[in-house]
Tab-separated table of C-alpha atoms in Angstrom:
chain	number	residue	atom	x	y	z
A	144	MET	CA	16.130	66.250	-4.754
A	145	ASP	CA	12.985	66.396	-2.612
A	146	GLN	CA	13.418	66.990	1.093
A	147	ILE	CA	10.643	64.566	2.054
A	148	ALA	CA	8.996	61.996	-0.209
A	149	ILE	CA	6.018	59.902	0.886
A	150	LEU	CA	5.955	56.570	-0.931
A	151	ILE	CA	2.691	54.605	-1.071
A	152	PRO	CA	2.741	51.195	-2.802
A	153	CYS	CA	-0.799	50.215	-3.849
A	154	TYR	CA	-2.708	47.291	-5.246
A	155	ASN	CA	-6.512	47.586	-5.319
A	156	GLU	CA	-6.829	50.143	-2.508
A	157	SER	CA	-9.605	52.304	-4.012
A	158	LYS	CA	-11.585	52.282	-0.750
A	159	THR	CA	-8.780	53.802	1.324
A	160	ILE	CA	-6.214	55.548	-0.879
A	161	GLN	CA	-7.936	58.946	-0.897
A	162	LYS	CA	-7.907	59.134	2.904
A	163	VAL	CA	-4.266	58.013	3.056
A	164	VAL	CA	-3.218	60.737	0.590
A	165	GLU	CA	-5.247	63.407	2.415
A	166	ASP	CA	-3.868	62.348	5.800
A	167	SER	CA	-0.349	62.480	4.340
A	168	LYS	CA	-0.909	66.054	3.152
A	169	ARG	CA	-2.064	67.159	6.595
A	170	ALA	CA	0.765	65.420	8.443
A	171	LEU	CA	3.591	66.497	6.103
A	172	PRO	CA	2.349	69.387	3.922
A	173	GLU	CA	5.856	70.058	2.595
A	174	ALA	CA	6.289	66.480	1.278
A	175	LYS	CA	5.752	65.153	-2.213
A	176	ILE	CA	3.366	62.196	-2.272
A	177	TYR	CA	4.031	59.361	-4.709
A	178	VAL	CA	1.525	56.551	-5.247
A	179	TYR	CA	2.897	53.562	-7.144
A	180	ASP	CA	0.089	51.472	-8.581
A	181	ASN	CA	0.838	47.770	-9.035
A	182	ASN	CA	-1.641	46.631	-11.732
A	183	SER	CA	-4.766	47.525	-9.762
A	184	SER	CA	-8.019	46.397	-11.358
A	185	ASP	CA	-10.029	49.089	-9.541
A	186	GLU	CA	-9.764	52.896	-9.613
A	187	THR	CA	-6.865	53.230	-7.150
A	188	ALA	CA	-4.672	55.231	-9.558
A	189	GLN	CA	-7.424	57.637	-10.628
A	190	ILE	CA	-8.553	58.319	-7.065
A	191	ALA	CA	-4.976	58.885	-5.878
A	192	GLU	CA	-4.327	61.344	-8.694
A	193	SER	CA	-7.565	63.214	-7.974
A	194	ALA	CA	-6.521	63.458	-4.316
A	195	GLY	CA	-3.296	65.206	-5.348
A	196	ALA	CA	-0.716	62.417	-5.406
A	197	ILE	CA	1.875	61.876	-8.129
A	198	VAL	CA	0.869	58.515	-9.608
A	199	ARG	CA	3.357	56.135	-11.198
A	200	HIS	CA	3.132	52.477	-12.180
A	201	GLU	CA	5.033	49.251	-11.610
A	202	TYR	CA	3.922	46.417	-13.899
A	203	GLN	CA	5.823	43.561	-12.250
A	204	GLN	CA	3.511	42.189	-9.584
A	205	GLY	CA	4.683	42.169	-5.985
A	206	LYS	CA	5.432	44.659	-3.232
A	207	GLY	CA	9.178	44.082	-3.501
A	208	ASN	CA	9.081	44.997	-7.187
A	209	VAL	CA	7.161	48.184	-6.390
A	210	ILE	CA	9.659	49.233	-3.720
A	211	ARG	CA	12.568	48.559	-6.082
A	212	ARG	CA	10.982	50.931	-8.605
A	213	MET	CA	10.257	53.620	-6.005
A	214	PHE	CA	13.748	53.544	-4.522
A	215	ARG	CA	15.321	53.688	-7.976
A	216	GLU	CA	13.288	56.626	-9.269
A	217	ILE	CA	12.839	58.973	-6.291
A	218	ASP	CA	15.596	61.134	-4.788
A	219	ALA	CA	14.923	62.657	-1.380
A	220	GLU	CA	16.672	63.457	1.875
A	221	CYS	CA	13.996	61.514	3.786
A	222	TYR	CA	11.522	58.904	2.605
A	223	VAL	CA	8.348	57.859	4.409
A	224	MET	CA	6.868	54.585	3.218
A	225	ILE	CA	3.308	53.713	4.192
A	226	ASP	CA	0.753	51.191	2.962
A	227	GLY	CA	-2.308	52.424	1.122
A	228	ASP	CA	-4.762	50.472	3.291
A	229	ASP	CA	-5.278	53.156	5.994
A	230	THR	CA	-4.050	50.962	8.823
A	231	TYR	CA	-1.315	53.391	9.904
A	232	PRO	CA	-2.049	56.909	11.240
A	233	MET	CA	0.102	59.547	9.545
A	234	GLU	CA	0.220	61.587	12.763
A	235	SER	CA	3.374	59.630	13.666
A	236	ALA	CA	5.165	60.545	10.433
A	237	PRO	CA	6.656	63.933	11.513
A	238	ALA	CA	8.426	62.345	14.485
A	239	MET	CA	9.841	59.634	12.211
A	240	VAL	CA	11.029	62.222	9.687
A	241	ASP	CA	12.686	64.213	12.472
A	242	LYS	CA	14.761	61.199	13.476
A	243	VAL	CA	16.027	60.829	9.912
A	244	LEU	CA	16.721	64.504	9.181
A	245	HIS	CA	18.069	65.600	12.566
A	246	TYR	CA	19.267	62.484	14.418
A	247	ASN	CA	21.011	60.585	11.585
A	248	ALA	CA	18.657	57.597	11.597
A	249	ASP	CA	18.941	55.424	8.498
A	250	MET	CA	15.709	53.558	9.130
A	251	VAL	CA	12.890	54.390	11.533
A	252	VAL	CA	10.578	51.455	12.204
A	253	GLY	CA	6.909	52.172	12.878
A	254	ASP	CA	6.398	49.883	15.868
A	255	ARG	CA	2.819	48.557	15.904
A	256	LEU	CA	3.498	45.619	18.182
A	257	SER	CA	4.182	47.797	21.236
A	258	SER	CA	0.815	49.549	20.947
A	259	THR	CA	-2.493	48.418	19.434
A	260	TYR	CA	-1.622	45.699	16.920
A	261	PHE	CA	-2.526	42.638	18.956
A	262	THR	CA	-5.928	44.064	19.922
A	263	GLU	CA	-6.822	45.624	16.560
A	264	ASN	CA	-5.663	42.828	14.265
A	265	LYS	CA	-8.356	40.174	13.843
A	266	ARG	CA	-6.105	37.468	12.367
A	267	PRO	CA	-4.507	35.451	15.204
A	268	PHE	CA	-2.010	33.678	12.953
A	269	HIS	CA	-0.671	37.081	11.860
A	270	ASN	CA	-0.139	37.957	15.528
A	271	PHE	CA	1.733	34.694	16.093
A	272	GLY	CA	3.736	35.095	12.889
A	273	ASN	CA	4.864	38.625	13.771
A	274	THR	CA	6.064	37.410	17.158
A	275	VAL	CA	7.985	34.481	15.634
A	276	VAL	CA	9.637	36.632	12.967
A	277	ARG	CA	10.631	39.342	15.443
A	278	SER	CA	12.105	36.823	17.902
A	279	SER	CA	13.957	34.953	15.145
A	280	ILE	CA	15.651	38.021	13.697
A	281	ASN	CA	16.512	39.602	17.046
A	282	ASN	CA	18.084	36.347	18.256
A	283	LEU	CA	19.901	35.429	15.041
A	284	PHE	CA	21.236	38.922	14.325
A	285	LYS	CA	21.658	40.149	17.934
A	286	CYS	CA	19.492	43.235	17.563
A	287	ASP	CA	16.404	44.812	19.142
A	288	VAL	CA	14.015	45.747	16.331
A	289	LYS	CA	10.508	46.013	17.770
A	290	ASP	CA	8.461	45.346	14.609
A	291	ILE	CA	9.895	43.521	11.601
A	292	MET	CA	6.843	43.360	9.314
A	293	THR	CA	5.500	46.883	9.716
A	294	GLY	CA	4.491	48.712	6.549
A	295	MET	CA	5.299	52.174	7.933
A	296	ARG	CA	8.946	53.218	7.916
A	297	ALA	CA	11.142	56.234	7.284
A	298	PHE	CA	14.483	56.003	5.486
A	299	SER	CA	17.535	58.101	4.805
A	300	TYR	CA	18.868	58.759	1.312
A	301	ASN	CA	21.884	56.554	2.047
A	302	PHE	CA	19.715	53.596	3.041
A	303	VAL	CA	17.462	53.801	-0.008
A	304	LYS	CA	20.278	54.130	-2.518
A	305	SER	CA	22.420	51.371	-0.974
A	306	PHE	CA	19.686	48.794	-0.390
A	307	PRO	CA	19.708	45.958	-2.954
A	308	VAL	CA	16.081	44.845	-3.342
A	309	LEU	CA	16.096	41.081	-3.942
A	310	SER	CA	12.641	40.053	-2.711
A	311	GLU	CA	9.583	40.350	-4.937
A	312	GLY	CA	6.760	40.157	-2.393
A	313	PHE	CA	5.842	40.900	1.213
A	314	GLU	CA	9.111	39.494	2.549
A	315	ILE	CA	10.707	42.800	1.531
A	316	GLU	CA	10.207	44.244	5.052
A	317	THR	CA	12.251	41.413	6.531
A	318	GLU	CA	14.978	41.990	3.965
A	319	MET	CA	15.123	45.717	4.772
A	320	THR	CA	15.499	45.078	8.476
A	321	ILE	CA	18.253	42.483	8.145
A	322	HIS	CA	20.163	44.649	5.651
A	323	ALA	CA	20.145	47.596	8.076
A	324	VAL	CA	21.131	45.457	11.072
A	325	ASP	CA	23.959	43.623	9.344
A	326	HIS	CA	25.486	46.810	7.915
A	327	ASN	CA	25.394	48.602	11.278
A	328	MET	CA	23.031	51.299	10.033
A	329	GLN	CA	21.261	53.393	12.641
A	330	ILE	CA	17.808	51.961	13.358
A	331	GLU	CA	15.258	53.736	15.544
A	332	ASN	CA	11.865	52.505	16.743
A	333	GLU	CA	8.854	54.817	16.810
A	334	ILE	CA	5.720	53.510	18.533
A	335	ILE	CA	2.681	54.012	16.296
A	336	GLU	CA	-0.945	53.055	16.584
A	337	TYR	CA	-2.390	50.399	14.312
A	338	ARG	CA	-5.986	50.041	13.191
A	339	ASP	CA	-7.467	47.142	11.316
A	340	ARG	CA	-8.549	47.573	7.721
A	341	PRO	CA	-11.890	49.323	7.260
A	342	GLU	CA	-14.846	47.198	6.203
A	343	GLY	CA	-14.693	46.296	2.517
A	344	SER	CA	-10.902	46.571	2.300
A	345	VAL	CA	-9.236	43.196	1.724
A	346	SER	CA	-5.695	42.228	2.736
A	347	LYS	CA	-3.405	40.937	-0.034
A	348	LEU	CA	-1.251	39.035	2.446
A	349	SER	CA	-1.579	35.241	2.448
A	350	THR	CA	-1.027	34.051	6.014
A	351	TYR	CA	0.574	30.708	5.189
A	352	SER	CA	2.335	31.102	1.828
A	353	ASP	CA	3.705	34.567	2.603
A	354	GLY	CA	4.636	33.416	6.103
A	355	ILE	CA	6.676	30.558	4.651
A	356	LYS	CA	8.359	32.991	2.239
A	357	VAL	CA	9.280	35.290	5.128
A	358	LEU	CA	10.831	32.439	7.124
A	359	GLY	CA	12.687	31.303	4.002
A	360	THR	CA	13.985	34.839	3.549
A	361	ILE	CA	15.276	34.902	7.131
A	362	GLY	CA	17.168	31.647	6.515
A	363	ARG	CA	18.551	32.837	3.171
A	364	LEU	CA	19.727	36.169	4.543
A	365	TYR	CA	21.225	34.547	7.638
A	366	LYS	CA	23.249	32.315	5.307
A	367	ASN	CA	24.342	35.317	3.210
A	368	TYR	CA	25.069	37.766	6.016
A	369	LYS	CA	26.200	35.362	8.769
A	370	PRO	CA	27.727	32.436	6.831
A	371	PHE	CA	29.980	31.258	9.634
A	372	GLY	CA	27.024	30.980	12.013
A	373	PHE	CA	24.861	29.270	9.384
A	374	PHE	CA	27.419	26.699	8.256
A	375	GLY	CA	28.716	26.350	11.808
A	376	ILE	CA	25.266	25.133	12.917
A	377	ILE	CA	25.283	22.593	10.070
A	378	ALA	CA	28.812	21.498	11.027
A	379	LEU	CA	27.797	20.968	14.663
A	380	ALA	CA	24.742	18.964	13.621
A	381	LEU	CA	26.857	16.749	11.355
A	382	VAL	CA	29.482	16.235	14.090
A	383	ALA	CA	26.711	15.136	16.467
A	384	ILE	CA	25.367	12.639	13.888
A	385	ALA	CA	28.875	11.295	13.235
A	386	ALA	CA	29.467	10.873	16.977
A	387	ILE	CA	26.156	9.046	17.454
A	388	LEU	CA	27.138	6.624	14.704
A	389	PHE	CA	30.774	6.223	15.797
A	390	PHE	CA	30.783	5.803	19.566
A	391	PRO	CA	28.717	2.564	19.753
A	392	ILE	CA	31.132	0.998	17.243
A	393	PHE	CA	34.127	2.301	19.172
A	394	GLY	CA	32.683	0.977	22.458
A	395	ALA	CA	32.171	-2.471	20.925
A	396	TYR	CA	35.711	-2.385	19.561
A	397	LEU	CA	37.121	-1.685	23.037
A	398	GLN	CA	35.217	-4.688	24.399
A	399	THR	CA	35.780	-7.200	21.598
A	400	GLY	CA	38.765	-5.905	19.653
A	401	GLU	CA	36.717	-6.110	16.456
A	402	VAL	CA	34.899	-3.621	14.254
A	403	LEU	CA	31.432	-5.140	13.981
A	404	ARG	CA	29.709	-2.645	11.622
A	405	PHE	CA	32.006	-1.407	8.889
A	406	PRO	CA	29.240	0.245	6.779
A	407	THR	CA	28.139	2.367	9.747
A	408	LEU	CA	31.764	3.307	10.457
A	409	ILE	CA	32.236	4.410	6.839
A	410	VAL	CA	29.052	6.503	6.950
A	411	SER	CA	30.252	8.076	10.180
A	412	GLY	CA	33.542	9.005	8.522
A	413	PHE	CA	31.826	10.621	5.540
A	414	VAL	CA	29.494	12.599	7.813
A	415	ALA	CA	32.505	13.842	9.806
A	416	MET	CA	34.175	14.909	6.542
A	417	ALA	CA	31.013	16.773	5.512
A	418	SER	CA	31.106	18.544	8.878
A	419	MET	CA	34.659	19.753	8.264
A	420	ILE	CA	33.747	20.913	4.757
A	421	SER	CA	30.788	22.879	6.163
A	422	PHE	CA	33.010	24.472	8.819
A	423	PHE	CA	35.640	25.656	6.352
A	424	THR	CA	32.972	26.800	3.902
A	425	GLY	CA	31.525	29.045	6.605
A	426	LEU	CA	35.017	30.323	7.429
A	427	MET	CA	35.772	31.293	3.822
A	428	LEU	CA	32.373	32.863	3.197
A	429	SER	CA	32.691	34.817	6.445
A	430	ASN	CA	35.847	36.470	5.121
A	431	SER	CA	33.999	37.275	1.896
A	432	ALA	CA	31.142	38.837	3.883
A	433	LYS	CA	33.639	41.045	5.756
A	434	ASP	CA	35.051	42.252	2.439
A	435	SER	CA	31.510	43.031	1.300
A	436	ARG	CA	30.944	45.158	4.419
A	437	ARG	CA	34.144	47.088	3.737
A	438	GLN	CA	32.959	47.802	0.205
A	439	PHE	CA	29.576	48.870	1.575
A	440	GLU	CA	31.231	51.502	3.772
A	441	ILE	CA	32.997	52.896	0.699
A	442	THR	CA	29.642	52.988	-1.108
A	443	LEU	CA	28.079	54.949	1.773
A	444	ASN	CA	30.845	57.548	1.583
A	445	GLN	CA	30.256	57.907	-2.153
A	446	LEU	CA	26.510	58.303	-1.609
A	447	GLU	CA	27.061	60.993	1.021
A	448	TYR	CA	29.254	62.928	-1.405
A	449	GLN	CA	26.657	62.492	-4.171
A	450	LYS	CA	23.840	63.710	-1.901
A	451	LYS	CA	25.741	66.866	-0.978
A	452	ASN	CA	26.381	67.590	-4.636
A	453	GLU	CA	22.689	67.152	-5.544
A	454	LYS	CA	21.593	69.440	-2.695
A	455	ASN	CA	23.980	72.126	-3.905
A	456	LEU	CA	22.703	72.046	-7.493
């Protein structure tokens, strides 16, 4: 088991990868540096290897697929994940590692949004999107994570080996954050500087399509992790629709003694039934989610025992 592993997912980053690897060596000279190339059509892999990184490959396209491969193959007490585009200064990495190794943090978030992101980033919709995503997750999951979409993070062994990677693309950062929050893992924020990509380096992130995927991921994970809240909102909405349909008919009945719109009354009844079904669905799935959290705690204990055994070998 390595003590510190630096993980760099890459796709066509030949213009910046050498500097990222060299900066990583200076910041954490004791760490092993792994570059995972994701079908690059340029010389990213060759340049990274020449710079001294251990180069491996993931042939399924997508950042989520790369992270799944990295987390599965690398064993370390602390992991530092950073993008290969040279937008994050590695000078912040030692402080992030310290929080994992000495203060029991499971995930340390490199917080760009509290420093230079909004001035350095030249894409206004990305600024807006980061704000929306951060507000949505903090409100839905009752947490205070400062930067949801950051590409610079540090992780504990327990987090990496217990995190089920389901996303294939850039929505993976959102999935990581929600997983840590919902399972009551220790999250720390570390303010880092952000610099825009150097000239000639092109972002792989699609503002609109990837933004929609991220919002879809938030909704999906809210349903999975907070089913009572999710289905409770649907139940309330259906109750409101049923009431809007029912009360005019009931008011007319009180005045005339007759039911004037039977079809509307029937629809109102079915909508009310759907509301009750949604409510009890959320209740049952909530119990299932609690059982899943209990099993997760058992898994963490097993991982801690496994880590101690590997360190002693």
